[in-house]
């Protein structure tokens, strides 16, 4: 009979976990410009950890068991709603992330539409909309309808108008989008939605906890929230610029008649009735408590101060990076920016990695006319390291200028070949991300998708040998 490994002592467990973690980047160094939203203050992390562990073992599954959980959820939703110009009709729920908030919004819109029209309907998605919408559409049987961008890289209002039909269940706008940090013209989109009585979802996963403070600091931030009557629902991620630990987001609806469509209830089994206001059922209340704690600890003043720091770092990047050959894409209103270049941006990212910085490469797509770029999710803590970052970028750009182009010709001969040529071995991450990003840029997206599905399914996620 097969058995689990021998028991370890606590010292052995943690020595082993330390060994595993030794190859990881440290999210608290302020040297990562993607995949971390960190206030840059160890006290905030400490507060979140304490609240997290305090509620870690309490489940959000059944809200009748722990009264504190319902209360914390209503508090967190209320604070988020007040930032987004909600009136008393706005209701919402806590979820475990942007994807979950988006999936619930789509579920609600689908069922709302179905009640009236008897079918699932279509979702209008500007090409910068987050993949979570496509994922949700795939899960929920909705048809995504893609629309292009205007010259400012905002969703083309004209194309949205043309795409709207009797089948449209939802129009989506981003505030801002992830790739370029540009806000769609939510006002114009919401007016189309209002006119045609269509559900309008604003994806403020990134902007929900930044844009309101930027506005208070005097930045020009176009209207994007419930101040616009045509806006039906908004997603805002606490685990991004709310500075909560990962696993925290809020979905808001304009009114309980809309929210009703995302609530799941099931009382026809022998157990207790399941009543879910989210996709997930059993989940730790830790991230909710941590969100509650961080929001109260920072408060209005804290978020304002952190937003000021973001602005400082953002301005510095916008001022300095163009002088070394990087070109800002669009006019990002929030805390996220992207730069493209004639230079080899993936090489720059690799050189920066050697210097201990994480700069996210965005491969874009030659076929869809999306540029190669570098992405920056600016965090407050970056304000203190941005000068040395810019200096290292200057060095990296000089080095990249002397480097050779990657030769992709050997790859253009069928997909299994590509997988083996990438030198990916089972259960291990590939070394040469530069090459992979170049390939993603030049290959048709359908081919990229097929290859990735294969790599993930057949190579990477293989049970380790015990
Ligand atoms: C992060 C993000 C999402 C998805 O959120 P997850 O928290 O990663 O599930 C959706 N939209 C935008 C604009 C985002 O930045």
Coordinates of C-alpha atoms and ligand atoms in Angstrom, one line a residue:
X1 CA 0.0 0.0 0.0
X2 CA 1.3 3.5 -0.8
X3 CA 1.8 5.9 2.0
X4 CA 2.4 9.6 2.6
X5 CA 5.9 10.7 3.4
X6 CA 7.2 10.3 7.0
X7 CA 6.2 13.0 9.4
X8 CA 8.5 16.0 9.6
X9 CA 9.2 18.2 12.7
X10 CA 8.2 21.8 12.5
X11 CA 11.8 22.8 11.9
X12 CA 12.1 20.4 9.0
X13 CA 8.8 21.6 7.5
X14 CA 9.9 25.2 7.5
X15 CA 13.5 24.5 6.5
X16 CA 12.0 22.7 3.4
X17 CA 9.6 25.5 2.7
X18 CA 12.4 28.0 3.0
X19 CA 14.3 26.0 0.5
X20 CA 11.4 26.0 -1.9
X21 CA 11.0 29.8 -1.4
X22 CA 14.7 30.5 -2.0
X23 CA 14.2 30.8 -5.8
X24 CA 11.2 33.2 -5.4
X25 CA 11.2 36.9 -5.7
X26 CA 10.4 38.7 -2.5
X27 CA 7.1 40.7 -3.0
X28 CA 8.0 43.1 -0.3
X29 CA 11.3 44.4 -1.7
X30 CA 9.6 47.1 -3.8
X31 CA 11.6 45.8 -6.7
X32 CA 8.6 44.2 -8.5
X33 CA 6.6 46.3 -11.0
X34 CA 4.0 43.7 -11.5
X35 CA 2.1 41.0 -9.6
X36 CA 2.3 42.8 -6.3
X37 CA 0.3 45.6 -4.9
X38 CA 2.2 46.5 -1.7
X39 CA 1.8 49.7 0.3
X40 CA 5.5 49.5 1.0
X41 CA 4.8 49.7 4.7
X42 CA 5.6 46.7 6.9
X43 CA 3.0 47.9 9.5
X44 CA 0.2 47.4 6.9
X45 CA 1.4 43.9 6.1
X46 CA 1.6 43.2 9.9
X47 CA -2.0 44.4 10.5
X48 CA -3.2 42.3 7.6
X49 CA -1.4 39.2 8.9
X50 CA -2.8 39.6 12.4
X51 CA -6.4 40.0 11.2
X52 CA -5.9 37.2 8.7
X53 CA -4.7 34.6 11.2
X54 CA -7.3 35.7 13.7
X55 CA -10.1 34.7 11.2
X56 CA -8.2 32.1 9.2
X57 CA -10.1 29.1 10.5
X58 CA -13.6 30.7 10.2
X59 CA -15.4 29.9 7.0
X60 CA -17.5 32.2 5.0
X61 CA -19.6 29.3 3.8
X62 CA -22.5 29.7 6.2
X63 CA -23.1 33.3 7.4
X64 CA -25.3 32.1 10.2
X65 CA -22.4 30.5 12.0
X66 CA -20.1 33.5 12.7
X67 CA -22.0 36.8 13.0
X68 CA -18.7 38.8 12.7
X69 CA -18.4 37.7 9.1
X70 CA -21.6 39.2 7.8
X71 CA -20.8 42.4 9.7
X72 CA -17.3 42.7 8.3
X73 CA -18.6 41.9 4.8
X74 CA -21.3 44.6 5.0
X75 CA -18.7 47.1 6.4
X76 CA -16.2 46.4 3.6
X77 CA -18.9 46.6 0.9
X78 CA -20.1 49.9 2.4
X79 CA -16.7 51.5 2.4
X80 CA -16.0 50.4 -1.2
X81 CA -19.5 51.7 -2.3
X82 CA -18.9 55.1 -0.7
X83 CA -15.7 55.5 -2.6
X84 CA -17.5 54.8 -5.8
X85 CA -20.3 57.4 -5.4
X86 CA -23.0 54.9 -4.5
X87 CA -26.4 55.9 -3.3
X88 CA -28.4 53.8 -0.8
X89 CA -29.6 51.4 -3.4
X90 CA -26.2 50.0 -4.1
X91 CA -25.5 46.5 -2.7
X92 CA -22.6 44.2 -3.0
X93 CA -20.6 41.2 -1.9
X94 CA -17.0 40.3 -1.0
X95 CA -15.3 37.8 -3.3
X96 CA -12.0 36.1 -3.5
X97 CA -10.7 38.2 -6.5
X98 CA -11.4 40.2 -9.6
X99 CA -12.1 37.1 -11.6
X100 CA -14.8 36.0 -9.2
X101 CA -16.4 39.5 -9.0
X102 CA -16.5 39.6 -12.8
X103 CA -17.9 36.1 -13.1
X104 CA -20.6 36.9 -10.7
X105 CA -21.4 40.1 -12.6
X106 CA -21.7 38.2 -15.8
X107 CA -23.8 35.5 -14.1
X108 CA -26.2 38.2 -12.8
X109 CA -26.4 40.0 -16.2
X110 CA -26.9 36.7 -18.0
X111 CA -29.8 35.7 -15.8
X112 CA -31.3 39.2 -15.8
X113 CA -31.2 39.1 -19.6
X114 CA -32.5 35.6 -19.8
X115 CA -35.6 36.4 -17.7
X116 CA -36.6 39.0 -20.3
X117 CA -35.3 37.5 -23.5
X118 CA -35.2 33.8 -22.9
X119 CA -31.6 33.3 -24.0
X120 CA -28.1 33.9 -22.7
X121 CA -27.0 36.8 -24.8
X122 CA -23.8 38.5 -25.8
X123 CA -21.1 40.5 -23.9
X124 CA -19.5 43.4 -25.7
X125 CA -15.8 43.4 -24.8
X126 CA -13.3 46.1 -25.9
X127 CA -10.0 44.4 -26.9
X128 CA -8.4 45.7 -23.7
X129 CA -11.0 44.0 -21.4
X130 CA -9.5 41.5 -19.0
X131 CA -9.4 37.8 -19.9
X132 CA -11.5 37.2 -16.8
X133 CA -14.5 38.3 -19.0
X134 CA -13.7 35.7 -21.7
X135 CA -13.2 33.0 -19.0
X136 CA -16.5 33.9 -17.4
X137 CA -18.3 33.9 -20.8
X138 CA -16.8 30.5 -21.5
X139 CA -18.0 29.2 -18.1
X140 CA -21.4 30.8 -18.4
X141 CA -22.3 30.2 -22.0
X142 CA -22.2 33.8 -23.1
X143 CA -20.9 35.0 -26.4
X144 CA -18.1 37.5 -26.3
X145 CA -18.3 40.2 -29.0
X146 CA -15.0 42.0 -29.4
X147 CA -14.7 45.7 -30.3
X148 CA -11.7 47.7 -31.2
X149 CA -10.0 50.8 -29.7
X150 CA -9.9 54.4 -30.8
X151 CA -6.7 56.4 -31.3
X152 CA -6.5 57.1 -27.6
X153 CA -6.6 53.3 -26.9
X154 CA -10.0 53.6 -25.3
X155 CA -12.8 51.3 -26.3
X156 CA -14.2 52.6 -29.6
X157 CA -17.6 54.1 -28.7
X158 CA -18.6 53.9 -32.4
X159 CA -17.8 50.2 -32.6
X160 CA -19.7 49.6 -29.3
X161 CA -22.7 51.3 -30.8
X162 CA -22.5 49.2 -33.9
X163 CA -22.0 46.0 -31.9
X164 CA -25.1 46.5 -29.7
X165 CA -28.1 44.4 -30.7
X166 CA -31.2 42.8 -29.2
X167 CA -28.8 40.0 -28.0
X168 CA -26.6 42.3 -25.9
X169 CA -26.7 41.2 -22.3
X170 CA -23.8 43.4 -21.1
X171 CA -21.4 46.2 -22.2
X172 CA -18.0 46.2 -20.4
X173 CA -15.7 49.2 -19.8
X174 CA -12.4 49.3 -17.9
X175 CA -11.4 51.9 -15.4
X176 CA -8.6 51.4 -16.2
X177 CA -7.5 48.4 -18.3
X178 CA -4.6 46.3 -17.2
X179 CA -2.4 46.3 -20.3
X180 CA -2.0 50.1 -20.8
X181 CA -3.7 51.5 -17.7
X182 CA -6.0 53.6 -19.9
X183 CA -9.6 54.2 -18.9
X184 CA -12.4 53.7 -21.3
X185 CA -14.9 56.5 -21.9
X186 CA -17.3 55.0 -19.3
X187 CA -19.6 58.0 -19.5
X188 CA -20.2 57.4 -23.3
X189 CA -20.5 53.7 -22.9
X190 CA -22.9 54.0 -20.0
X191 CA -25.1 56.3 -22.0
X192 CA -25.4 53.7 -24.8
X193 CA -26.2 51.1 -22.1
X194 CA -28.8 53.4 -20.5
X195 CA -30.4 54.2 -23.8
X196 CA -30.7 50.6 -24.8
X197 CA -31.5 49.3 -21.3
X198 CA -28.4 47.1 -21.3
X199 CA -26.4 46.0 -18.2
X200 CA -23.2 48.1 -18.0
X201 CA -20.3 46.6 -16.0
X202 CA -17.3 48.8 -15.0
X203 CA -14.2 46.8 -14.4
X204 CA -12.5 49.0 -11.7
X205 CA -10.5 46.0 -10.4
X206 CA -7.4 48.1 -10.8
X207 CA -8.8 51.6 -10.4
X208 CA -11.4 51.2 -7.7
X209 CA -9.1 52.1 -4.8
X210 CA -6.9 54.5 -6.7
X211 CA -8.9 56.7 -9.0
X212 CA -11.1 58.2 -6.3
X213 CA -8.0 59.3 -4.3
X214 CA -6.2 60.5 -7.4
X215 CA -9.2 62.7 -8.1
X216 CA -9.1 64.1 -4.5
X217 CA -5.4 64.9 -5.1
X218 CA -6.4 67.0 -8.1
X219 CA -5.7 64.6 -11.0
X220 CA -8.1 64.7 -13.9
X221 CA -10.2 61.5 -13.6
X222 CA -13.2 61.1 -15.8
X223 CA -16.4 59.9 -14.3
X224 CA -16.5 56.1 -14.1
X225 CA -18.6 55.0 -11.2
X226 CA -22.2 55.0 -9.9
X227 CA -22.3 58.8 -10.4
X228 CA -23.2 57.7 -14.0
X229 CA -26.7 56.5 -14.1
X230 CA -26.1 53.9 -16.8
X231 CA -23.6 52.0 -14.7
X232 CA -25.1 48.7 -13.3
X233 CA -22.2 47.0 -11.6
X234 CA -18.6 47.6 -10.6
X235 CA -15.8 45.3 -9.6
X236 CA -13.0 46.7 -7.4
X237 CA -10.1 44.6 -6.1
X238 CA -9.1 45.0 -2.5
X239 CA -6.1 42.7 -3.1
X240 CA -4.7 45.3 -5.5
X241 CA -4.8 48.9 -4.5
X242 CA -6.9 48.2 -1.4
X243 CA -3.6 46.7 -0.1
X244 CA -5.3 43.6 1.3
X245 CA -3.7 40.2 1.0
X246 CA -4.5 38.2 -2.1
X247 CA -8.0 36.8 -2.2
X248 CA -10.1 39.9 -1.8
X249 CA -12.4 41.8 -4.1
X250 CA -15.8 43.5 -4.1
X251 CA -18.6 43.4 -6.6
X252 CA -21.2 46.1 -6.4
X253 CA -24.6 46.2 -8.0
X254 CA -27.0 49.2 -8.5
X255 CA -29.9 47.7 -6.5
X256 CA -30.8 44.3 -5.1
X257 CA -33.0 43.5 -8.2
X258 CA -29.7 43.2 -10.1
X259 CA -27.8 41.4 -7.4
X260 CA -30.6 38.9 -6.9
X261 CA -29.4 37.2 -10.1
X262 CA -26.0 36.3 -8.7
X263 CA -27.3 34.7 -5.5
X264 CA -27.3 30.9 -5.5
X265 CA -29.7 29.0 -3.2
X266 CA -30.3 25.3 -3.0
X267 CA -32.5 23.6 -0.4
X268 CA -33.4 20.4 -2.1
X269 CA -30.8 18.0 -0.7
X270 CA -30.7 16.3 2.7
X271 CA -28.1 18.7 4.2
X272 CA -28.5 22.3 5.2
X273 CA -29.6 24.8 2.6
X274 CA -26.7 26.3 0.7
X275 CA -26.9 30.0 0.2
X276 CA -24.0 31.6 -1.7
X277 CA -23.4 35.2 -2.5
X278 CA -20.2 34.3 -4.3
X279 CA -18.8 31.6 -6.7
X280 CA -16.8 29.9 -3.9
X281 CA -18.5 28.3 -1.0
X282 CA -16.1 27.3 1.9
X283 CA -13.3 29.9 2.1
X284 CA -11.4 31.4 4.9
X285 CA -12.7 34.7 6.4
X286 CA -9.0 35.6 6.8
X287 CA -8.8 37.8 3.7
X288 CA -12.1 39.6 4.5
X289 CA -10.9 40.3 8.1
X290 CA -7.5 41.5 6.7
X291 CA -9.4 43.8 4.2
X292 CA -11.5 45.2 7.0
X293 CA -8.4 45.7 9.1
X294 CA -6.3 47.4 6.4
X295 CA -9.1 49.7 5.3
X296 CA -9.7 50.9 8.9
X297 CA -6.0 51.1 9.6
X298 CA -5.2 53.2 6.6
X299 CA -8.5 55.1 6.5
X300 CA -9.0 58.1 4.1
X301 CA -5.7 59.8 5.1
X302 CA -3.7 56.6 4.6
X303 CA -5.0 55.9 1.1
X304 CA -4.5 59.5 0.1
X305 CA -0.9 59.4 1.3
X306 CA -0.2 56.2 -0.5
X307 CA -1.9 57.5 -3.7
X308 CA 0.4 60.6 -3.5
X309 CA 3.4 58.3 -3.4
X310 CA 2.1 56.4 -6.4
X311 CA 1.7 59.7 -8.3
X312 CA 5.3 60.6 -7.5
X313 CA 6.7 57.4 -8.8
X314 CA 4.4 57.5 -11.8
X315 CA 5.5 61.0 -12.8
X316 CA 9.1 60.1 -12.5
X317 CA 8.7 57.1 -14.9
X318 CA 6.8 59.2 -17.3
X319 CA 9.4 61.9 -17.2
X320 CA 12.5 59.8 -17.3
X321 CA 11.9 56.7 -19.4
X322 CA 11.2 58.5 -22.7
X323 CA 14.6 60.0 -22.5
X324 CA 16.1 56.5 -22.8
X325 CA 14.0 55.4 -25.7
X326 CA 10.9 54.1 -24.1
X327 CA 7.6 55.4 -25.3
X328 CA 4.6 55.8 -23.0
X329 CA 1.5 54.0 -24.4
X330 CA -1.7 56.2 -24.3
X331 CA -2.5 58.5 -21.5
X332 CA -2.9 56.4 -18.4
X333 CA -5.1 58.1 -15.8
X334 CA -4.4 55.7 -13.0
X335 CA -1.5 53.9 -11.4
X336 CA -0.7 51.5 -14.2
X337 CA 1.5 52.3 -17.2
X338 CA 3.0 50.6 -20.2
X339 CA 5.9 51.6 -22.4
X340 CA 6.8 50.3 -25.8
X341 CA 10.0 50.8 -27.7
X342 CA 12.1 50.2 -30.9
X343 CA 14.5 48.7 -28.4
X344 CA 14.3 45.0 -27.4
X345 CA 12.0 45.4 -24.4
X346 CA 12.1 41.7 -23.5
X347 CA 15.9 41.9 -23.3
X348 CA 15.6 45.0 -21.1
X349 CA 13.3 43.0 -18.8
X350 CA 15.9 40.1 -18.6
X351 CA 18.7 42.5 -17.9
X352 CA 16.6 44.1 -15.2
X353 CA 15.9 40.7 -13.7
X354 CA 19.7 40.2 -13.4
X355 CA 19.7 43.4 -11.5
X356 CA 17.0 42.1 -9.1
X357 CA 14.0 44.0 -10.6
X358 CA 10.8 42.4 -11.9
X359 CA 9.6 44.3 -15.0
X360 CA 6.6 42.6 -16.6
X361 CA 6.9 41.9 -20.4
X362 CA 3.7 42.1 -22.4
X363 CA 4.2 40.2 -25.6
X364 CA 1.3 41.9 -27.4
X365 CA 0.5 40.4 -30.8
X366 CA 1.7 41.1 -34.3
X367 CA -1.5 39.6 -35.6
X368 CA -3.7 41.8 -33.6
X369 CA -1.5 44.8 -33.9
X370 CA -0.8 45.0 -30.2
X371 CA 2.8 46.3 -29.4
X372 CA 5.4 44.6 -27.3
X373 CA 5.6 46.5 -24.1
X374 CA 6.7 46.7 -20.5
X375 CA 4.1 46.9 -17.8
X376 CA 4.3 48.9 -14.6
X377 CA 1.8 48.5 -11.8
X378 CA 3.1 51.4 -9.7
X379 CA 3.0 50.8 -6.0
X380 CA 3.4 53.5 -3.2
X381 CA 6.7 52.0 -2.1
X382 CA 8.2 52.6 -5.6
X383 CA 8.4 56.3 -4.8
X384 CA 11.4 55.5 -2.6
X385 CA 13.2 53.4 -5.1
X386 CA 12.2 54.9 -8.4
X387 CA 15.5 56.9 -8.8
X388 CA 17.7 53.8 -8.5
X389 CA 15.2 52.0 -10.8
X390 CA 15.5 54.6 -13.5
X391 CA 19.3 54.5 -13.2
X392 CA 19.3 50.7 -13.6
X393 CA 16.9 51.0 -16.6
X394 CA 19.4 53.4 -18.2
X395 CA 22.1 50.8 -17.9
X396 CA 19.8 48.0 -19.1
X397 CA 18.8 49.9 -22.2
X398 CA 22.5 50.5 -23.1
X399 CA 23.2 46.8 -22.6
X400 CA 20.2 45.8 -24.6
X401 CA 21.3 47.9 -27.6
X402 CA 24.4 45.7 -28.0
X403 CA 22.5 42.5 -27.9
X404 CA 21.5 40.3 -30.8
X405 CA 18.0 39.7 -32.0
X406 CA 16.6 36.3 -31.1
X407 CA 16.3 34.0 -34.1
X408 CA 12.9 32.5 -34.3
X409 CA 13.1 30.8 -37.7
X410 CA 13.7 27.3 -36.3
X411 CA 10.4 27.5 -34.4
X412 CA 8.2 28.0 -37.4
X413 CA 7.6 24.3 -38.1
X414 CA 4.7 22.9 -36.1
X415 CA 3.7 23.1 -32.4
X416 CA 5.2 20.0 -30.7
X417 CA 8.4 21.1 -32.1
X418 CA 8.0 24.4 -30.5
X419 CA 7.4 22.9 -27.1
X420 CA 10.5 20.7 -27.2
X421 CA 12.6 23.5 -28.7
X422 CA 11.7 25.7 -25.7
X423 CA 13.5 23.3 -23.5
X424 CA 10.7 22.9 -21.1
X425 CA 11.0 19.9 -18.8
X426 CA 8.3 18.3 -16.8
X427 CA 7.2 20.2 -13.7
X428 CA 9.8 22.9 -14.3
X429 CA 9.3 26.5 -15.5
X430 CA 11.0 27.5 -18.7
X431 CA 14.3 29.5 -18.4
X432 CA 14.2 31.6 -21.5
X433 CA 11.1 33.9 -21.1
X434 CA 12.5 36.3 -23.6
X435 CA 12.3 33.7 -26.4
X436 CA 8.8 32.7 -25.3
X437 CA 7.6 36.3 -25.4
X438 CA 9.0 36.8 -28.9
X439 CA 7.2 33.7 -30.0
X440 CA 3.9 34.9 -28.4
X441 CA 4.3 38.1 -30.3
X442 CA 4.7 36.6 -33.7
X443 CA 2.5 33.6 -33.6
X444 CA -1.3 33.8 -34.2
X445 CA -3.1 33.9 -30.8
X446 CA -5.0 30.8 -31.5
X447 CA -1.8 28.9 -31.9
X448 CA -0.3 30.4 -28.7
X449 CA -3.4 29.3 -26.9
X450 CA -3.2 25.8 -28.1
X451 CA 0.5 25.5 -27.3
X452 CA 0.0 26.9 -23.8
X453 CA -2.9 24.6 -23.1
X454 CA -0.7 21.7 -24.0
X455 CA 2.4 22.9 -22.0
X456 CA 0.3 23.4 -18.9
X457 CA -1.7 20.3 -19.2
X458 CA 1.0 17.8 -20.3
X459 CA 4.2 19.3 -19.0
X460 CA 4.0 21.7 -16.1
X461 CA 1.3 20.5 -13.8
X462 CA 2.6 17.0 -13.3
X463 CA 2.4 15.5 -9.8
X464 CA 5.8 15.4 -8.3
X465 CA 7.2 11.9 -7.6
X466 CA 6.9 11.0 -3.9
Ligands
LIG1 C1 -6.6 42.0 -11.9 C2 -7.6 42.4 -12.8 C3 -8.7 41.6 -13.0 C4 -8.9 40.2 -12.5 O1 -8.6 40.0 -11.2 P1 -8.0 38.8 -10.4 O2 -8.0 39.4 -9.1 O3 -6.6 38.6 -11.0 O4 -8.8 37.7 -10.6 C5 -9.7 42.1 -13.8 N1 -9.6 43.3 -14.4 C6 -8.6 44.1 -14.3 C7 -8.5 45.4 -14.9 C8 -7.5 43.7 -13.5 O5 -6.4 44.4 -13.3

